[in-house]
Coordinates of C-alpha atoms in Angstrom, one line a residue:
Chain N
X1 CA 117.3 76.6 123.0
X2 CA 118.5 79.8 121.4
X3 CA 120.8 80.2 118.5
X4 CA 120.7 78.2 114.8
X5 CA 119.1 75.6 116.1
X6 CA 116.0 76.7 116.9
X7 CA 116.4 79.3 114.3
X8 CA 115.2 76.6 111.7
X9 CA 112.2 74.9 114.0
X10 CA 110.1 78.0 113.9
X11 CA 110.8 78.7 109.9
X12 CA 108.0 78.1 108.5
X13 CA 107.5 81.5 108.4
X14 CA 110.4 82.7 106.9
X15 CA 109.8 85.3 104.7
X16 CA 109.0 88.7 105.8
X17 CA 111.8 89.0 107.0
X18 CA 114.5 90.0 103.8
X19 CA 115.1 86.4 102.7
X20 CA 118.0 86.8 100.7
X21 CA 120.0 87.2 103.7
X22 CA 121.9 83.8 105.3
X23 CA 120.5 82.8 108.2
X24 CA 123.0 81.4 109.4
X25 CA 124.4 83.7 112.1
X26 CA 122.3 84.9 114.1
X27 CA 122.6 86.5 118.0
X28 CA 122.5 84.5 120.6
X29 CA 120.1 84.3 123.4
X30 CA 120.1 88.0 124.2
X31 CA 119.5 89.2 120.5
X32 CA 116.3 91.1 119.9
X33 CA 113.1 88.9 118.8
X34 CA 111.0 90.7 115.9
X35 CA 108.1 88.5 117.4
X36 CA 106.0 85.8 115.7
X37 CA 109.1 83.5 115.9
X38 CA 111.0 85.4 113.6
X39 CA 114.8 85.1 113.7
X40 CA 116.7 88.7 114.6
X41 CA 119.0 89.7 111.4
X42 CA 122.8 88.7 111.2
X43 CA 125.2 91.1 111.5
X44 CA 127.2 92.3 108.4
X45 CA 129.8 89.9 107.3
X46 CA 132.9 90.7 105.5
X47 CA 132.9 86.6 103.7
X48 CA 128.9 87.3 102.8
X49 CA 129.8 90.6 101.2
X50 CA 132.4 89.0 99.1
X51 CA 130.1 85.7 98.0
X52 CA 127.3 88.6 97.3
X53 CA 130.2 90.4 95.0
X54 CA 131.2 87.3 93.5
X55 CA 127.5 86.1 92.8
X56 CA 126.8 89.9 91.5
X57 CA 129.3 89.8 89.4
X58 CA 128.0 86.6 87.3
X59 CA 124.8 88.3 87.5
X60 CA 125.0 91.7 86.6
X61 CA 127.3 90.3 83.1
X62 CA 124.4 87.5 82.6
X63 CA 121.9 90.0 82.3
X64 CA 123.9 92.3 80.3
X65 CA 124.9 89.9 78.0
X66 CA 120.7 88.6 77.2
X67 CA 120.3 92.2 76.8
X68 CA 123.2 92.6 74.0
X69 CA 121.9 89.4 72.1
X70 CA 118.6 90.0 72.0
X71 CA 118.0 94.3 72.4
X72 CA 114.9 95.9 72.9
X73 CA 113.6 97.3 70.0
X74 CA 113.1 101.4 70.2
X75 CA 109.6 101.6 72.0
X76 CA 108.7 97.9 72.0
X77 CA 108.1 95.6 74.6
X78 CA 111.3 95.0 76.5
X79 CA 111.4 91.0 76.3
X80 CA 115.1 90.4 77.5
X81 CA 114.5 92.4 81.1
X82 CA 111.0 90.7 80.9
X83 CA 112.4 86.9 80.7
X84 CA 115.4 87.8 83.2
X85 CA 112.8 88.9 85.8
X86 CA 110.4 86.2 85.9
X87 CA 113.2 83.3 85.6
X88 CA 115.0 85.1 88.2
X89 CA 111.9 84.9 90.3
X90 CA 111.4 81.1 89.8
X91 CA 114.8 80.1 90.4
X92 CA 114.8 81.9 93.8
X93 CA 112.0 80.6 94.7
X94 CA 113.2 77.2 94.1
X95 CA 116.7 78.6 95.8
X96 CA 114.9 79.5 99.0
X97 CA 112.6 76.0 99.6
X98 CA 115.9 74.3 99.2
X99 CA 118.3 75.9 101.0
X100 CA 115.9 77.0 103.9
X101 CA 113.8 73.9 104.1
X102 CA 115.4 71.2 102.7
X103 CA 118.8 71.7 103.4
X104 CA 118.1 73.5 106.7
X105 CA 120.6 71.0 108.7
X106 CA 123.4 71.4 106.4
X107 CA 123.5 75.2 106.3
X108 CA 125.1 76.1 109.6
X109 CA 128.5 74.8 108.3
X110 CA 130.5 74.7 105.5
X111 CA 130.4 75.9 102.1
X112 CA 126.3 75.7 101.8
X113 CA 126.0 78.9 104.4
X114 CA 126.7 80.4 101.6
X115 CA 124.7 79.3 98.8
X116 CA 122.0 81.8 99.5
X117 CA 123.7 85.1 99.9
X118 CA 126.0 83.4 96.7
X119 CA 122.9 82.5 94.8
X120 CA 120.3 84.4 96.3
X121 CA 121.4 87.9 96.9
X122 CA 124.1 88.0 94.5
X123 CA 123.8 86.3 91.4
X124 CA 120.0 86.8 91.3
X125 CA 119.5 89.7 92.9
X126 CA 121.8 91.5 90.4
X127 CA 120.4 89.1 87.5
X128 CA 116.7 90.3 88.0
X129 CA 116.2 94.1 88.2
X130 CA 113.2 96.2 89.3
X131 CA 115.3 99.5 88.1
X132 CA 114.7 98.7 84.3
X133 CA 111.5 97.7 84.7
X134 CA 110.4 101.2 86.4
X135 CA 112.0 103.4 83.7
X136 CA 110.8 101.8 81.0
X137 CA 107.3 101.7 81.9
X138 CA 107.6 105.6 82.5
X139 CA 109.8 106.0 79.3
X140 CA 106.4 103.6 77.4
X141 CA 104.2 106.1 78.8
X142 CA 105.6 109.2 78.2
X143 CA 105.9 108.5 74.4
X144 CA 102.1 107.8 74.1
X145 CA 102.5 104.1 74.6
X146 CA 100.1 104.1 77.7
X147 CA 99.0 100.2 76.9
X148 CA 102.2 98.5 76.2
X149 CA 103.7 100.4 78.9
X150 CA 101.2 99.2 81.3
X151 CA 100.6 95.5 80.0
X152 CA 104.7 95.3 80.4
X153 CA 104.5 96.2 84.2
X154 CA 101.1 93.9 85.1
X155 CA 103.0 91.2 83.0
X156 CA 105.9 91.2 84.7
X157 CA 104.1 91.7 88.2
X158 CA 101.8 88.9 87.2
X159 CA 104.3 86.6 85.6
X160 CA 107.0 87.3 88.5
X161 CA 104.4 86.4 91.2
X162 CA 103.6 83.2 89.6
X163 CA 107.3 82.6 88.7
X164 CA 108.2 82.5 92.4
X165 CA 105.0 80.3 93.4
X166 CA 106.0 77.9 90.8
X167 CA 109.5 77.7 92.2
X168 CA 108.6 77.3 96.0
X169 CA 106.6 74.4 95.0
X170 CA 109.2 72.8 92.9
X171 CA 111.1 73.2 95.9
X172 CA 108.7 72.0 98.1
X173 CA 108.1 68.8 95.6
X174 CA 112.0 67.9 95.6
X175 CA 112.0 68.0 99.3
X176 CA 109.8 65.7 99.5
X177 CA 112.0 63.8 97.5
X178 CA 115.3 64.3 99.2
X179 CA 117.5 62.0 100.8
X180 CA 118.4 62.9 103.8
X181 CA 116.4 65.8 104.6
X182 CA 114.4 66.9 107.8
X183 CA 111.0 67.6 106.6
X184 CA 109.1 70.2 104.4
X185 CA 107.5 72.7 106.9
X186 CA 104.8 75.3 105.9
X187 CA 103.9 72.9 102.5
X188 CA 100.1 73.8 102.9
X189 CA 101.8 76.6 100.7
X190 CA 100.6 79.9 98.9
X191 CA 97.1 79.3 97.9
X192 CA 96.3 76.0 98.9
Chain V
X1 CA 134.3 93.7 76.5
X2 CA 135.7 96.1 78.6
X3 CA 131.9 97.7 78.4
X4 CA 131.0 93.8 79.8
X5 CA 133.6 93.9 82.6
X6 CA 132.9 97.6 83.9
X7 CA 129.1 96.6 83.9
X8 CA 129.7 93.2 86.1
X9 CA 132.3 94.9 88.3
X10 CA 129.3 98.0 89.0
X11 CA 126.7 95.3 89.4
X12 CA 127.9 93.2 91.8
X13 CA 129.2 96.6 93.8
X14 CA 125.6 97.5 93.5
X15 CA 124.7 94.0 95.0
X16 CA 127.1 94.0 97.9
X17 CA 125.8 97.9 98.7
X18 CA 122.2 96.1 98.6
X19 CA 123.1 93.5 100.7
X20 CA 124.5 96.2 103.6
X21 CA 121.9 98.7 103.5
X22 CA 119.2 96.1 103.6
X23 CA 120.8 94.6 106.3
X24 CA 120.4 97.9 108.0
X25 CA 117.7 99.3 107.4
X26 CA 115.8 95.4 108.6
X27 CA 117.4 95.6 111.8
X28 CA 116.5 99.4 112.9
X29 CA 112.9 98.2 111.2
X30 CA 110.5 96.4 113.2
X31 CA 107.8 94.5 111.5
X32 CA 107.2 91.9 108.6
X33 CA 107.5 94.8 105.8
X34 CA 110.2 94.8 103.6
X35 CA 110.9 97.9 104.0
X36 CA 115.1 97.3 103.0
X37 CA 113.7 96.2 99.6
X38 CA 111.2 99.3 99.0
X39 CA 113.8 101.4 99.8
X40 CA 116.5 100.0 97.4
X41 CA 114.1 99.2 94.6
X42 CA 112.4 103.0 94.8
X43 CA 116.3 104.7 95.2
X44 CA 117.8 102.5 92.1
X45 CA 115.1 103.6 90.2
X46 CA 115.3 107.6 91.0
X47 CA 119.2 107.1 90.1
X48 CA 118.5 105.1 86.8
X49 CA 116.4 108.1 86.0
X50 CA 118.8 110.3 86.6
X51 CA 121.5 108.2 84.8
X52 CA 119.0 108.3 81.9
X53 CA 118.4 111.8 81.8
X54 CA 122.1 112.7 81.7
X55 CA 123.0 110.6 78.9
X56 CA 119.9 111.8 76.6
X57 CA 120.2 115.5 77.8
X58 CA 123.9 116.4 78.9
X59 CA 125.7 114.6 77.1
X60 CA 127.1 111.8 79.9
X61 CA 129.1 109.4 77.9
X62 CA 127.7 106.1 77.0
X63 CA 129.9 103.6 78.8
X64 CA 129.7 105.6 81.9
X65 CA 125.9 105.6 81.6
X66 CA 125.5 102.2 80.9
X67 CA 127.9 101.1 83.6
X68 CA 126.0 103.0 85.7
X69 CA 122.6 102.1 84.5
X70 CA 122.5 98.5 84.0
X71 CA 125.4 97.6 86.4
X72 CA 125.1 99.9 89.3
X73 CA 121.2 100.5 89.1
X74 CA 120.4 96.9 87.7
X75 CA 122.7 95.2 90.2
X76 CA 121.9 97.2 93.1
X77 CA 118.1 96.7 92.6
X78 CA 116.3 93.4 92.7
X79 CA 112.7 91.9 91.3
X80 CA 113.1 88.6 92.6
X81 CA 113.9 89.3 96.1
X82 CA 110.4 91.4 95.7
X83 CA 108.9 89.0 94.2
X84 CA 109.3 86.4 96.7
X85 CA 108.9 88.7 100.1
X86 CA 105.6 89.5 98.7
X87 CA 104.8 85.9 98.3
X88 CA 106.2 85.6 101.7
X89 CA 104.1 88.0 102.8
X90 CA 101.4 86.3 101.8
X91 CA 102.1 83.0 103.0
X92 CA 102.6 84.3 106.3
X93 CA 98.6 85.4 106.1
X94 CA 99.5 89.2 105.5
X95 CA 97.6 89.7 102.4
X96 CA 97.4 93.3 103.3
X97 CA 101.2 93.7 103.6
X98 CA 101.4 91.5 100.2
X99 CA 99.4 94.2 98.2
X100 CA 100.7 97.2 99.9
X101 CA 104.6 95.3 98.8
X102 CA 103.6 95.5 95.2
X103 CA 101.5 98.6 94.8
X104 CA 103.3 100.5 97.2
X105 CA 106.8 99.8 95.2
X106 CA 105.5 100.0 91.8
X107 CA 103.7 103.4 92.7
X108 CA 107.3 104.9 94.4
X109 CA 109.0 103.1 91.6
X110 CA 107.3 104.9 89.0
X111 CA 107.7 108.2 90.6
X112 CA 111.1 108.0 91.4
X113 CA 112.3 106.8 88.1
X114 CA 110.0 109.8 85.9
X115 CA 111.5 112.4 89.1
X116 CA 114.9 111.0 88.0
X117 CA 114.1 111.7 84.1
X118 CA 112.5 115.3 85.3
X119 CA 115.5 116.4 87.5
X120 CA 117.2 116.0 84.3
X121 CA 115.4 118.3 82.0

């Protein structure tokens, strides 16, 4: 059965594939298959880029904001892009199980087809940053701090990673919970 | 506060321009590598350089730099999205993929941002 429908039965693998992007519309029976029962993309949407816009927006001041209030200290470890990245992971972790997974059947329609380009894309994709964290870890180096620059990027790797497992199972953990929904697929999970 | 507005209004153009190009660049791509994210991540952080340089070298104002920098760049790029591909990566049993995600976009990362900073001397 092609379209949504059986978008959902085969995604438990869902992630190579960019997952901040709704998967909501995609091609019909003739769209290309990427193989390995992955889902072909959705076209560009006009109402996704303006969700994405309005989720960016929220983000972009959130994370400006934690950076006035608490500011990096000249060469010290920077804390506030540090904390934004590895909540940022967690929470779209969590985002993703519930959206995809648990609220699989409810995301073809309505408002919640857009919670993930909202949430996901937008608000934390523009909330976390990989930008910051790349400068300053040169900018650490170059002015002889070779170890704080370093245990900054393996601690935010490291942390991030982590972040995200913890949210996917959190996510995977509610579902299990939730009224109403179709299953957990996949909750075998990232390391066991 | 208008410092606040111009840096949510340039991050969340930054999102929407992340959101298109990675659309693109997935559905020329073939394959289970993020390749959209690599891309974005490694150009936002040769342009933060860049932003960086001209504001400690040439004299680009602050706002402008900052609007730039943390709302274009930080908008515009993404950890989390990273983040979780990789662990997709991984759950989907390509480990190899999964490690070439993170060192192969902290390595271009690097580089690009310190090419950024150079470009600018």
């Amino acid at each position: 059965m092609p379209g949504p429908s059986d978008v959902h039965g085969t995604s438990d693998v869902h992630g190579p594939i960019d997952p901040d992007i709704e998967p909501a519309e995609f091609e019909g029976a003739d769209g290309e298959s990427l193989g390995a029962g992955l889902p072909t993309l959705p076209r560009f949407s006009i109402h996704i880029a303006m969700v994405v816009f309005a989720g960016g927006l929220a983000g972009g001041l959130a994370r400006y904001l934690l950076g006035r209030a608490w500011p990096t200290p000249l060469r010290g470890f920077p804390w506030s892009t540090f904390a934004v990245n590895v909540t940022g992971s967690f929470a779209l972790g969590l985002l993703i199980i519930l959206v995809v997974e648990v609220l699989a059947h409810r995301t073809h329609v309505g408002p919640a087809r857009y919670l993930r380009p909202a949430l996901g894309t937008g608000f934390l994709g523009a909330f976390t940053t990989f930008s910051a964290l790349t400068l300053s870890t040169d900018q650490l180096i170059a002015h002889g701090h070779l170890v704080l620059g370093l245990a900054y990027l393996v601690a935010s790797v490291a942390a991030g990673l982590l972040a995200a497992i913890a949210g996917l199972r959190c996510g995977r953990l509610l579902g299990r919970r939730w009224p109403g929904s179709h299953g957990v697929p996949g909750s075998d999970g990232v390391g066991g | 506060m208008i410092t606040a507005l111009l840096v949510a209004i340039a991050a969340a153009v930054g999102a929407v321009c992340r959101y298109a190009l990675d659309l693109a660049i997935q559905r020329r791509h073939r394959g289970v590598f993020p390749l959209g994210t690599t891309t974005i991540n490694v150009v936002g952080s040769l342009i933060l350089g860049i932003v960086t340089g001209l504001a400690a070298r040439h004299g680009l104002n602050a706002r402008a730099a900052v609007v730039a920098g943390v709302g274009f760049c930080g908008g515009f790029t993404t950890f989390s999205t990273w983040t979780w591909e990789t662990l997709a990566l991984a759950e989907a049993r390509a480990n190899r993929l999964a490690l070439l995600n993170v060192i192969g976009s902290l390595g271009l990362g690097l580089a690009a941002a310190a090419a950024g900073l150079a470009m600018t001397n």
